[in-house]
Short mmCIF file of C-alpha atoms in Angstrom, two decimals:
data_model
loop_
_atom_site.label_atom_id
_atom_site.label_comp_id
_atom_site.label_asym_id
_atom_site.label_seq_id
_atom_site.Cartn_x
_atom_site.Cartn_y
_atom_site.Cartn_z
CA MET A 1 8.93 1.57 21.85
CA LEU A 2 10.75 3.40 24.63
CA LYS A 3 10.34 6.81 23.23
CA ARG A 4 6.88 6.27 22.46
CA LYS A 5 5.96 4.07 25.74
CA THR A 6 4.34 1.28 23.76
CA THR A 7 4.54 -2.39 23.90
CA TYR A 8 6.02 -4.67 21.13
CA GLU A 9 3.29 -5.38 18.46
CA ASP A 10 4.17 -8.08 15.79
CA LEU A 11 3.11 -6.63 12.25
CA GLY A 12 2.68 -10.00 10.93
CA PRO A 13 4.47 -12.03 8.09
CA LEU A 14 2.78 -10.30 5.26
CA TYR A 15 3.03 -6.57 6.54
CA PHE A 16 5.67 -5.60 4.25
CA GLU A 17 4.45 -7.04 1.17
CA GLU A 18 0.90 -5.63 1.70
CA LYS A 19 2.63 -2.14 2.50
CA GLN A 20 4.81 -2.78 -0.95
CA ARG A 21 1.65 -3.68 -2.85
CA GLU A 22 -0.09 -0.37 -1.50
CA THR A 23 2.87 1.66 -2.41
CA ALA A 24 2.95 0.23 -6.09
CA ILE A 25 -0.74 0.73 -6.57
CA ARG A 26 -0.48 4.34 -5.37
CA ASN A 27 2.48 5.17 -7.63
CA SER A 28 0.70 3.34 -10.72
CA ILE A 29 -2.41 5.61 -9.94
CA LYS A 30 -0.40 8.72 -9.65
CA ARG A 31 1.72 8.15 -12.92
CA LEU A 32 -1.48 7.52 -14.99
CA GLU A 33 -3.25 10.63 -13.97
CA ARG A 34 0.04 12.36 -14.69
CA PHE A 35 -0.75 11.34 -18.26
CA GLY A 36 -4.29 12.69 -17.98
CA TYR A 37 -6.10 9.44 -17.37
CA LYS A 38 -8.82 9.37 -14.55
CA VAL A 39 -8.54 6.16 -12.70
CA THR A 40 -10.93 4.40 -10.99
CA LEU A 41 -10.15 0.89 -9.15
CA GLU A 42 -12.25 -2.18 -8.71
CA ALA A 43 -11.12 -5.05 -7.12
CA GLY A 44 -10.84 -8.26 -8.84
CA THR A 45 -9.69 -11.89 -8.30
CA PRO A 46 -5.88 -12.43 -7.69
CA ALA A 47 -3.91 -13.64 -10.58
#
């Protein structure tokens, strides 16, 4: 904050869970592509 001269901004209670979810999805896609799969994601209903 001091270095960038910005004000404090609360990221919210789910920020880190969402970030971890996005990372897991991205890593899973990369892993499947390394095995030769073409990956297309379609949003579904949460389990």
